[in-house]
PDB file of C-alpha atoms and ligand atoms in Angstrom:
ATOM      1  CA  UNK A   1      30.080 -16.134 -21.595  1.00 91.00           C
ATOM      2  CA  UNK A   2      32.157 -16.908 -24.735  1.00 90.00           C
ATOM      3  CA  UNK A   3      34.234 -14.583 -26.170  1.00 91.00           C
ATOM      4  CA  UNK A   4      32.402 -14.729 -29.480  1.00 92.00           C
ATOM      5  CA  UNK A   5      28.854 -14.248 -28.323  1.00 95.00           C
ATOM      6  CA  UNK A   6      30.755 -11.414 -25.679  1.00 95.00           C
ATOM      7  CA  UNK A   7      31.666  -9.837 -28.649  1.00 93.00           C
ATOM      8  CA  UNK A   8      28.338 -10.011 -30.564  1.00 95.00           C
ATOM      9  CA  UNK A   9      26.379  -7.984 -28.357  1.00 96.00           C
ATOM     10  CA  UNK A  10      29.191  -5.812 -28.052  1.00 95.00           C
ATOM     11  CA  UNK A  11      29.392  -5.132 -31.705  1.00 95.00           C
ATOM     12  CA  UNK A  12      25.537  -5.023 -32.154  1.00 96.00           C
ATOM     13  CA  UNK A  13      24.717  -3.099 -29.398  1.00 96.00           C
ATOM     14  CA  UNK A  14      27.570  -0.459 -29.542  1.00 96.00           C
ATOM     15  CA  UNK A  15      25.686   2.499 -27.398  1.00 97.00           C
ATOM     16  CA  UNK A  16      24.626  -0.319 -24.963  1.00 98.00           C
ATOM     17  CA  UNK A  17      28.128  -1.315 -24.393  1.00 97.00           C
ATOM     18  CA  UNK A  18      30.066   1.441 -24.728  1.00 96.00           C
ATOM     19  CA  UNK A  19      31.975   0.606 -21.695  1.00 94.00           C
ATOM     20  CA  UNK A  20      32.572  -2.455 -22.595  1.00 93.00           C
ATOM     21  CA  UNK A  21      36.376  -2.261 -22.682  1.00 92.00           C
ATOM     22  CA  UNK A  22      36.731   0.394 -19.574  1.00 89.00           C
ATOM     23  CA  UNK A  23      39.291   0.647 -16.971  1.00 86.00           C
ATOM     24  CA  UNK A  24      38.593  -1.607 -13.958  1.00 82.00           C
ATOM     25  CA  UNK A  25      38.693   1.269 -11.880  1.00 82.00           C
ATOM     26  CA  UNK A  26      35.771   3.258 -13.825  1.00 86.00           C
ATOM     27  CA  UNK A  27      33.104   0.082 -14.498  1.00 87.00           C
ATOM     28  CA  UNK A  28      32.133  -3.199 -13.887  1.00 88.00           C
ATOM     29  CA  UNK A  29      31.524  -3.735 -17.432  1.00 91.00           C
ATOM     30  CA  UNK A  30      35.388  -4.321 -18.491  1.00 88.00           C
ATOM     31  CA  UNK A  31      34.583  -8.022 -16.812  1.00 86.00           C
ATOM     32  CA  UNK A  32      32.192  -8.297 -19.931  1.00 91.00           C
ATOM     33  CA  UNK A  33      29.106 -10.610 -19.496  1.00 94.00           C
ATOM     34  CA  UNK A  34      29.504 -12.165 -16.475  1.00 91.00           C
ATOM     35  CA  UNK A  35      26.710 -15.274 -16.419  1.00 94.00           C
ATOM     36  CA  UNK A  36      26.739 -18.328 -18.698  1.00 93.00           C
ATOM     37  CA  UNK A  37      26.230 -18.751 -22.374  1.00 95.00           C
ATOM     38  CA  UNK A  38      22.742 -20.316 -22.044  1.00 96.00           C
ATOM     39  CA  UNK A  39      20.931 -16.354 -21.142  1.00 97.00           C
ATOM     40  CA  UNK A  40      22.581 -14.766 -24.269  1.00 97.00           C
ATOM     41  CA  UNK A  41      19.485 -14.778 -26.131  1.00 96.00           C
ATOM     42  CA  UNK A  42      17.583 -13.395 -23.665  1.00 97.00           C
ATOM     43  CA  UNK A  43      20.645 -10.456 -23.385  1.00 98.00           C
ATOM     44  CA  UNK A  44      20.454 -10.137 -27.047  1.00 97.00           C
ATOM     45  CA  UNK A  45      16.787  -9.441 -27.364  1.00 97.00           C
ATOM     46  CA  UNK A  46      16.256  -7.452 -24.289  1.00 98.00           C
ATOM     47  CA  UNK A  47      19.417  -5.164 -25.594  1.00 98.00           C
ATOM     48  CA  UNK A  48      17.559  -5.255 -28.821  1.00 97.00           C
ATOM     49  CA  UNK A  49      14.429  -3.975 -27.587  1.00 98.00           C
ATOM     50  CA  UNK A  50      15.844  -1.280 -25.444  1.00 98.00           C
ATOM     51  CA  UNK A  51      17.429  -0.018 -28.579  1.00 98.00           C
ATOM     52  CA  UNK A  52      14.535  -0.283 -30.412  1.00 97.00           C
ATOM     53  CA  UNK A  53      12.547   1.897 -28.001  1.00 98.00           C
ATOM     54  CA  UNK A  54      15.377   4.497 -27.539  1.00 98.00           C
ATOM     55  CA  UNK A  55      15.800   5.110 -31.600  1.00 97.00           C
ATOM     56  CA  UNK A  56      12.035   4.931 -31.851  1.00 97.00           C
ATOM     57  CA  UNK A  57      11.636   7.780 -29.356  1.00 97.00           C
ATOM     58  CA  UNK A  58      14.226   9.375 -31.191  1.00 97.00           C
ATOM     59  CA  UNK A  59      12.920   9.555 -34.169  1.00 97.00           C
ATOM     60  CA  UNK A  60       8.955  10.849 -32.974  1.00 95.00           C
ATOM     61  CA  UNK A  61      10.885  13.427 -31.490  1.00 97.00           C
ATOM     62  CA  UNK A  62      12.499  14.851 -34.258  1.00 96.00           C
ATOM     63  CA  UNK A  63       9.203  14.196 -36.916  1.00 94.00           C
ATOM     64  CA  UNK A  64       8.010  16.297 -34.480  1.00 93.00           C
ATOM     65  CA  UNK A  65       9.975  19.386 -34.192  1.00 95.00           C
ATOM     66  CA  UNK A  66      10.337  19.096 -37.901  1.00 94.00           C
ATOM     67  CA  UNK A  67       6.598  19.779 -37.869  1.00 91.00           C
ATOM     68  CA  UNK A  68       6.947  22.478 -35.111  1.00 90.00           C
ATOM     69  CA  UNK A  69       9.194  24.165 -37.405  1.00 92.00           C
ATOM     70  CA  UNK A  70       7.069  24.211 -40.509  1.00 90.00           C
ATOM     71  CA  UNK A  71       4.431  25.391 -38.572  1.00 87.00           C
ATOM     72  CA  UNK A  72       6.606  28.259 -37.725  1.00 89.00           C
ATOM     73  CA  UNK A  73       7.347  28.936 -41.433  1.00 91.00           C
ATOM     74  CA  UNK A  74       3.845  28.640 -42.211  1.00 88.00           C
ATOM     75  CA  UNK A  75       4.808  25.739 -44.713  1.00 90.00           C
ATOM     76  CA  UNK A  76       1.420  23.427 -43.721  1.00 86.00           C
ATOM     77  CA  UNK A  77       1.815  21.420 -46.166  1.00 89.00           C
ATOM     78  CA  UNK A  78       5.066  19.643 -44.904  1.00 90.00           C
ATOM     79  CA  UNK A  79       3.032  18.619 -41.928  1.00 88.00           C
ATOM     80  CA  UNK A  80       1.068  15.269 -43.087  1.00 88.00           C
ATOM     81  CA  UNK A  81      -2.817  15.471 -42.950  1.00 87.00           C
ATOM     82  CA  UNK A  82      -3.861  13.241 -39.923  1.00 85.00           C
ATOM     83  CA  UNK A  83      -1.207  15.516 -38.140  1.00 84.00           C
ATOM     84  CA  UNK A  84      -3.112  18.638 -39.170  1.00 83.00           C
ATOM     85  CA  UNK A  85      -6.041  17.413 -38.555  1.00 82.00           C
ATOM     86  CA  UNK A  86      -5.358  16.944 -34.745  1.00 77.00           C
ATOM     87  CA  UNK A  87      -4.004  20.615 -34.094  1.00 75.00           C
ATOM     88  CA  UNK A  88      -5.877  22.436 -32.073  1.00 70.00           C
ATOM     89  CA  UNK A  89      -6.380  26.515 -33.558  1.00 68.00           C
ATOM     90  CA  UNK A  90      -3.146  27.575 -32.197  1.00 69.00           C
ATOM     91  CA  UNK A  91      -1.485  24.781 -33.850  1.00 72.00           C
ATOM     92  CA  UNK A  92       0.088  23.381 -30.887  1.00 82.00           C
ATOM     93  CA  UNK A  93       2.293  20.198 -31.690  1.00 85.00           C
ATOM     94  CA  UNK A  94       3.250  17.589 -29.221  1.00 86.00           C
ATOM     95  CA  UNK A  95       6.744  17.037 -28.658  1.00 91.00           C
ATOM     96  CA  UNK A  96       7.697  13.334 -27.362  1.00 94.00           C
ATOM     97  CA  UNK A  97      10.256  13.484 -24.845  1.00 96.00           C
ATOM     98  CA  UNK A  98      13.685  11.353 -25.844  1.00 97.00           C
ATOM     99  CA  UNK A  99      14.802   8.549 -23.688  1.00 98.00           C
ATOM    100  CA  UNK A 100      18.622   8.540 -22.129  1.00 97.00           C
ATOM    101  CA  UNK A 101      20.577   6.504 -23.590  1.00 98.00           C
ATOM    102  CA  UNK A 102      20.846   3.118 -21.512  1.00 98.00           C
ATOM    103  CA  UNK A 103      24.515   2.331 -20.925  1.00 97.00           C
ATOM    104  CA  UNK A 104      25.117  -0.863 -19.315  1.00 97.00           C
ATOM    105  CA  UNK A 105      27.493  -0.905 -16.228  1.00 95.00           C
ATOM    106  CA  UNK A 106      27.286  -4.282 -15.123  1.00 94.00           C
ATOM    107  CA  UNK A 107      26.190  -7.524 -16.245  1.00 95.00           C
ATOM    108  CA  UNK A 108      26.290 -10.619 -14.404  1.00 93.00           C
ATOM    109  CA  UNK A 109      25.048 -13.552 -12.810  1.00 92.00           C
ATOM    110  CA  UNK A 110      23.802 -13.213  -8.830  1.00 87.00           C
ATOM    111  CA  UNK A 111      21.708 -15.904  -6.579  1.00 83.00           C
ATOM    112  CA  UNK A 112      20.842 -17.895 -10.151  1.00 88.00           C
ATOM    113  CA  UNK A 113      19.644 -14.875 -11.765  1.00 91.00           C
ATOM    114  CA  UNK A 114      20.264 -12.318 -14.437  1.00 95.00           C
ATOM    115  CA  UNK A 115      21.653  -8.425 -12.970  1.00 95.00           C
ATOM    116  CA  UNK A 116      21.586  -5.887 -15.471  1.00 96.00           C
ATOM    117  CA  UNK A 117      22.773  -2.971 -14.316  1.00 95.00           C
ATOM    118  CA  UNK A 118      22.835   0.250 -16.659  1.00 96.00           C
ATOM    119  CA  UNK A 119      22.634   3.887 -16.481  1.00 96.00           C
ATOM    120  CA  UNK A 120      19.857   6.180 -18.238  1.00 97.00           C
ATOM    121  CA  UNK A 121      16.927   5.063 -19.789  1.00 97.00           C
ATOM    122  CA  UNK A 122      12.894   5.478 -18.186  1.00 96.00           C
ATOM    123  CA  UNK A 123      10.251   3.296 -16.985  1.00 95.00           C
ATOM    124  CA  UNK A 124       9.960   1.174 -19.955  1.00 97.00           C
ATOM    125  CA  UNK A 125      13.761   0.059 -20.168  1.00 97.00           C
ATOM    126  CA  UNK A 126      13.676  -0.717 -16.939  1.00 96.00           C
ATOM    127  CA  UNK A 127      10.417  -2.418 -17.278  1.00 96.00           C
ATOM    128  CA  UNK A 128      12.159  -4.736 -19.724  1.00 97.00           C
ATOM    129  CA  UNK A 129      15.155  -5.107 -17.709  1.00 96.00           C
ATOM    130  CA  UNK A 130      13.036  -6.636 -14.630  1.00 94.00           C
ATOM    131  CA  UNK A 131      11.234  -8.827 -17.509  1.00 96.00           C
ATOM    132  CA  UNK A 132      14.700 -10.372 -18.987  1.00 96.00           C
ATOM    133  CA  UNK A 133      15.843 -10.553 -14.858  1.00 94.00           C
ATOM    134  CA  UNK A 134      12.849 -12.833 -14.378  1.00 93.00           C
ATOM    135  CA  UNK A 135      13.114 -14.714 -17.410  1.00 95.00           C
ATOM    136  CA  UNK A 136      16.395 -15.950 -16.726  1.00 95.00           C
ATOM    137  CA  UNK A 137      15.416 -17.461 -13.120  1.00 92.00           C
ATOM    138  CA  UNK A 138      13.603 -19.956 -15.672  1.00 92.00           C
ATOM    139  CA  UNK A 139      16.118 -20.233 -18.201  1.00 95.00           C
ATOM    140  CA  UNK A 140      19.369 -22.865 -17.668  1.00 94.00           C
ATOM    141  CA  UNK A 141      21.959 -20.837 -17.398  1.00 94.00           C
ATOM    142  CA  UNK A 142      24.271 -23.231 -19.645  1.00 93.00           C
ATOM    143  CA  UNK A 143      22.089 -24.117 -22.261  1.00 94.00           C
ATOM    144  CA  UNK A 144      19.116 -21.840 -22.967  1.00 95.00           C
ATOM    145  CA  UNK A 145      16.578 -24.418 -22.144  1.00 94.00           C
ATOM    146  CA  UNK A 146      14.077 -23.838 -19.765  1.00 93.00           C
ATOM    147  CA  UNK A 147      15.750 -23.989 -16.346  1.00 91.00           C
ATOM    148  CA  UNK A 148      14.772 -24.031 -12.146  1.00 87.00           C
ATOM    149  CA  UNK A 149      16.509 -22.636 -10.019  1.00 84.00           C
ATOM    150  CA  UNK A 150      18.536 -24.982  -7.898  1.00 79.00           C
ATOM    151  CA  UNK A 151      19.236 -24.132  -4.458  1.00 68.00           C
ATOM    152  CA  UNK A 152      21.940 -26.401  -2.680  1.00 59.00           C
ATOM    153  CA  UNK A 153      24.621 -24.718  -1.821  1.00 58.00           C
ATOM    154  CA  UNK A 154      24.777 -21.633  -4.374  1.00 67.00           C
ATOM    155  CA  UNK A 155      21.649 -20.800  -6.378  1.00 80.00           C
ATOM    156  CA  UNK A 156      21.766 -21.147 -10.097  1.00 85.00           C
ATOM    157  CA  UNK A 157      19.475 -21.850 -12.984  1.00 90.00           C
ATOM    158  CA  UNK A 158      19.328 -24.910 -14.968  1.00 89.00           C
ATOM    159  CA  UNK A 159      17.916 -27.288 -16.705  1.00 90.00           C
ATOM    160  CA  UNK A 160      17.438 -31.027 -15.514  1.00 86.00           C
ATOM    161  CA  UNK A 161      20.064 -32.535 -17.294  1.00 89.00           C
ATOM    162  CA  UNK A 162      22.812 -29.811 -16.386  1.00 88.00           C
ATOM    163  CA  UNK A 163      21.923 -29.957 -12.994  1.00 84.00           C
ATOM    164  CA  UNK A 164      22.558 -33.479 -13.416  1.00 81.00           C
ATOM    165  CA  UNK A 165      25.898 -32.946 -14.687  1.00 80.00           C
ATOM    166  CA  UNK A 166      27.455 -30.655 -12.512  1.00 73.00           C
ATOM    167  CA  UNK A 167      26.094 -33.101 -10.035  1.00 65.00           C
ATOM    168  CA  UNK A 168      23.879 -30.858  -8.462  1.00 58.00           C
ATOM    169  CA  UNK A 169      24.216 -32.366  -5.082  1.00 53.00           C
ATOM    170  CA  UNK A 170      23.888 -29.810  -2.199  1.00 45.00           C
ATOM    171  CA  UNK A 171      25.484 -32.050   0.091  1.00 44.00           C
ATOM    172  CA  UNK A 172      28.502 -31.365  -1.972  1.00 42.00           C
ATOM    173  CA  UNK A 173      29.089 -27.424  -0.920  1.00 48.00           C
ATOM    174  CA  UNK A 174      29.911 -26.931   2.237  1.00 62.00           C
ATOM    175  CA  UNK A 175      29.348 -23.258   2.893  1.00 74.00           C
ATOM    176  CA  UNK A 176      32.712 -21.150   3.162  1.00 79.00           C
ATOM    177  CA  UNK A 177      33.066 -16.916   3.927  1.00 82.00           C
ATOM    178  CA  UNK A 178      32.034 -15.368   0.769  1.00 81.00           C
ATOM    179  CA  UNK A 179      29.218 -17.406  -0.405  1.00 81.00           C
ATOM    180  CA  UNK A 180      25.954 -16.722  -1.228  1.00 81.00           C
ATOM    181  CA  UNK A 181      22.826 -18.293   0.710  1.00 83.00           C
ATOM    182  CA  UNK A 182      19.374 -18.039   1.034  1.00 84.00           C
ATOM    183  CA  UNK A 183      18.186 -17.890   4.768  1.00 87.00           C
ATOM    184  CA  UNK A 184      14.774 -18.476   6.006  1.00 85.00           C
ATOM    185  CA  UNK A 185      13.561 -15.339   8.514  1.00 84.00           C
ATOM    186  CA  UNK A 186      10.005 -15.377   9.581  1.00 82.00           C
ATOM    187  CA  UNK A 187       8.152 -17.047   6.414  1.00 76.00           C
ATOM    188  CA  UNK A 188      10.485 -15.064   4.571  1.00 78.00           C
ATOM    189  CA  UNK A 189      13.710 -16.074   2.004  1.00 76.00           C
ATOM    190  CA  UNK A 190      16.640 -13.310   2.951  1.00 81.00           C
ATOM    191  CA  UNK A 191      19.852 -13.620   0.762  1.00 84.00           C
ATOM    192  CA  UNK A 192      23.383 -12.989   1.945  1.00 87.00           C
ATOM    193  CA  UNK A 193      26.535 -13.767   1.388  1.00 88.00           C
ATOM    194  CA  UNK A 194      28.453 -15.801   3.997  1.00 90.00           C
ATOM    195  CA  UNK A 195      30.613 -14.001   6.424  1.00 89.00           C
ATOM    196  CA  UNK A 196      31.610 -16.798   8.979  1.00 87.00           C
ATOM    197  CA  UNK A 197      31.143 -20.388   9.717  1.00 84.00           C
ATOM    198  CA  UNK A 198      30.797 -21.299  13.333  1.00 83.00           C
ATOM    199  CA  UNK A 199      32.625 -23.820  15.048  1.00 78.00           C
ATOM    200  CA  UNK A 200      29.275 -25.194  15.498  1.00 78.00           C
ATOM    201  CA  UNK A 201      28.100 -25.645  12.442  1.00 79.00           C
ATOM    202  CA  UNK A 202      26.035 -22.422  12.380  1.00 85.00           C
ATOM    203  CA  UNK A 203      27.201 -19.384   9.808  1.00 90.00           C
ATOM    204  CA  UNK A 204      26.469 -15.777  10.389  1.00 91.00           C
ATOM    205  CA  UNK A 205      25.364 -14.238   7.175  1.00 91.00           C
ATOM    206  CA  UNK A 206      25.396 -10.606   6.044  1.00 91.00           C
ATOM    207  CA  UNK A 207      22.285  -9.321   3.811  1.00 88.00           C
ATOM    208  CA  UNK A 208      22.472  -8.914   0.521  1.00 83.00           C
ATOM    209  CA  UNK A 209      20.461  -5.647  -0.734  1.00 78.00           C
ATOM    210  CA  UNK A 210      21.641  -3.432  -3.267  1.00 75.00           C
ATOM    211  CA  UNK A 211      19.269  -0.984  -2.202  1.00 82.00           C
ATOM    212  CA  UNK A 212      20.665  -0.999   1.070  1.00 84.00           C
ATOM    213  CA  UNK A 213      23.684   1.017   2.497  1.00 85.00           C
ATOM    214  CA  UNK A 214      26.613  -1.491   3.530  1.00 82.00           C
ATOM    215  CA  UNK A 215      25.923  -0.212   7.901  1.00 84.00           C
ATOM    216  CA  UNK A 216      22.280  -1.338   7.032  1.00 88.00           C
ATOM    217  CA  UNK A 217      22.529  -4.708   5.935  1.00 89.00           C
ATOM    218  CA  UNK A 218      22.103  -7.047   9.100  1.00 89.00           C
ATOM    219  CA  UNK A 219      23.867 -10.209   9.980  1.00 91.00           C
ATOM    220  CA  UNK A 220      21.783 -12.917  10.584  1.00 90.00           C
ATOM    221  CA  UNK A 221      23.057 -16.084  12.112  1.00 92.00           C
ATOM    222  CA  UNK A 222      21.118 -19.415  10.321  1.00 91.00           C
ATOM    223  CA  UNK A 223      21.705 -22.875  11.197  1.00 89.00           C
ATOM    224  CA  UNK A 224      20.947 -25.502   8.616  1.00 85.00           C
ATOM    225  CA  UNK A 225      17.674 -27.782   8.638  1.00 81.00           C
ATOM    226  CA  UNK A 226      17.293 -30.847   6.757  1.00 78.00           C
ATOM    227  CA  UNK A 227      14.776 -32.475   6.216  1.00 77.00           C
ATOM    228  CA  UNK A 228      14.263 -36.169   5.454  1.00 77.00           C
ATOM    229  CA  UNK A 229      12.387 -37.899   3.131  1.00 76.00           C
ATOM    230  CA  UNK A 230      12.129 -41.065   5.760  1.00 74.00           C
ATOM    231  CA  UNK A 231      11.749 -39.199   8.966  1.00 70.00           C
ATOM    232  CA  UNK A 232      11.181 -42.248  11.042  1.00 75.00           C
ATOM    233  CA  UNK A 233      14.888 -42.482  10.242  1.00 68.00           C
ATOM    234  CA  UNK A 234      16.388 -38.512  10.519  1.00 63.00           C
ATOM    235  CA  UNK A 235      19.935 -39.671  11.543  1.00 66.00           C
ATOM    236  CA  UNK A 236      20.604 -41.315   8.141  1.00 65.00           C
ATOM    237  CA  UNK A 237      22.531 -38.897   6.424  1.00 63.00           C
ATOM    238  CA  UNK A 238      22.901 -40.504   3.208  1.00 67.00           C
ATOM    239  CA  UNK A 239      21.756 -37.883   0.412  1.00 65.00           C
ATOM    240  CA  UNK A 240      19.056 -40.577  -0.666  1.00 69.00           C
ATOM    241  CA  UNK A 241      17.446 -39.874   2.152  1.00 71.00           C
ATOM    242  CA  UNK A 242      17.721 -36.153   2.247  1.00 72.00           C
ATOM    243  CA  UNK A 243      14.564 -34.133   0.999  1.00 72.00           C
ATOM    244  CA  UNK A 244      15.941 -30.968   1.035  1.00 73.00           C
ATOM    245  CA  UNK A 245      17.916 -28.598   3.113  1.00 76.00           C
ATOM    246  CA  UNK A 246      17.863 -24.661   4.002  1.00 80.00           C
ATOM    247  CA  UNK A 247      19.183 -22.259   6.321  1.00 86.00           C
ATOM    248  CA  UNK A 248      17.146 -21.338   9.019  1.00 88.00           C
ATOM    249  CA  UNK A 249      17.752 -17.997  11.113  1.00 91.00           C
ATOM    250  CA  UNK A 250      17.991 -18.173  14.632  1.00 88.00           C
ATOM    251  CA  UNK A 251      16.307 -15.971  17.259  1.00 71.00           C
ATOM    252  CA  UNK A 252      18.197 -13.612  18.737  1.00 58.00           C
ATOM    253  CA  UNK A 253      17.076 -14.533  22.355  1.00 45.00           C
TER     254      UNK A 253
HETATM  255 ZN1  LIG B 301      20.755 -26.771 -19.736  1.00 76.72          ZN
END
């Protein structure tokens, strides 16, 4: 992302990014915004409403022991009307828990999609994270515009006429250790990352799943299927011909 819209969100969003500038060795966040210019709106308003609902929580919380402390004094008439009016006889007051602060520890681009990873916050931050995470699998990456997600070779998000541009040609990227593909297994799209290419032509590729511990993650081996869009003719190889291609994982026999 550019340095100027980098420094934005950094500027607006101080509590958000409070790491922004951290040692390497202490957070991912010192690599600042690590995805393309086109998703900063969707940063800037998702940082905005996780704000929002952190101060908002804030402040019902301390309305409310305000109240709770007039109550103790026996000063009523600090506590507004439609609050008095809801106490039950032992004036009991409600105090709204406060939300963590949401501190964001990485922020970057994966398998054409946005990752926003923080620490703190509760279900609704994280509800909005998800939401801004999906929204950017729609979104072009480069320009804002709404995007698909584009999977030859790496997956990212963009509109038709950047896809265009960066020639968006999977016959183009030959898969090398390191990168990230999408593998069929059993009706089911598994993501990895590359960890060798075959003499053969097949690659062996190591799950991808944060939620999983590295000695969990299995290595799948995937050859690649194309498929034509003239089959009566499936040894012309010439991308006008190609449909599409994926990976395909192989049996372990
Ligand atoms: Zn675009």
């Amino acid at each position: 992302m550019k340095k100027e819209l980098d420094y934005y969100l950094v500027k607006k969003y101080p509590e958000i990014f409070a790491d922004r500038y951290g040692k390497p060795t202490q957070t991912a966040m010192c690599w600042g915004f690590d995805c393309g210019d086109g998703w900063f709106k969707l940063i800037n308003l998702l940082c905005w409403q996780i704000q929002h609902h952190i101060d908002s929580a804030k402040e019902a919380h301390e309305k409310a022991l305000g109240w709770q402390k007039a109550r103790d004094e026996n000063r009523l008439e600090d506590i507004p009307q439609w609050i008095r009016n809801q106490l039950s006889p032992d004036y009991e007051i409600e105090i709204p828990p406060l939300v963590s602060q949401v501190r964001a520890t990485q922020v970057k681009e994966k398998f054409g999609s946005l990752r926003f990873y923080v620490a703190g916050g509760d279900d609704v931050t994280h509800a909005l994270i998800s939401m801004a995470e999906s929204l950017s699998g729609q979104t072009c990456e480069i320009c804002g515009e709404a995007g698909k997600m584009q999977t030859g070779g790496w997956i990212r998000t963009l509109c038709k006429k950047h896809a265009e541009e960066n020639h968006y040609d999977p016959k183009e990227y030959d898969r090398e250790p390191g990168d990230a593909v999408g593998v069929l297994l059993k009706g089911e799209f598994f993501r990895g990352n590359v960890e060798q290419v075959h003499p053969d032509g097949t690659i062996s590729v190591r799950e991808d799943d944060w939620r999983k511990k590295d000695e969990e993650r299995r290595l799948i081996k995937a050859r690649e299927v194309i498929v034509y869009k003239d089959d009566k003719q499936p040894h012309n190889q010439d991308p006008e011909n190609i449909f599409y291609r994926y990976w395909d994982a192989i049996e372990d026999k």
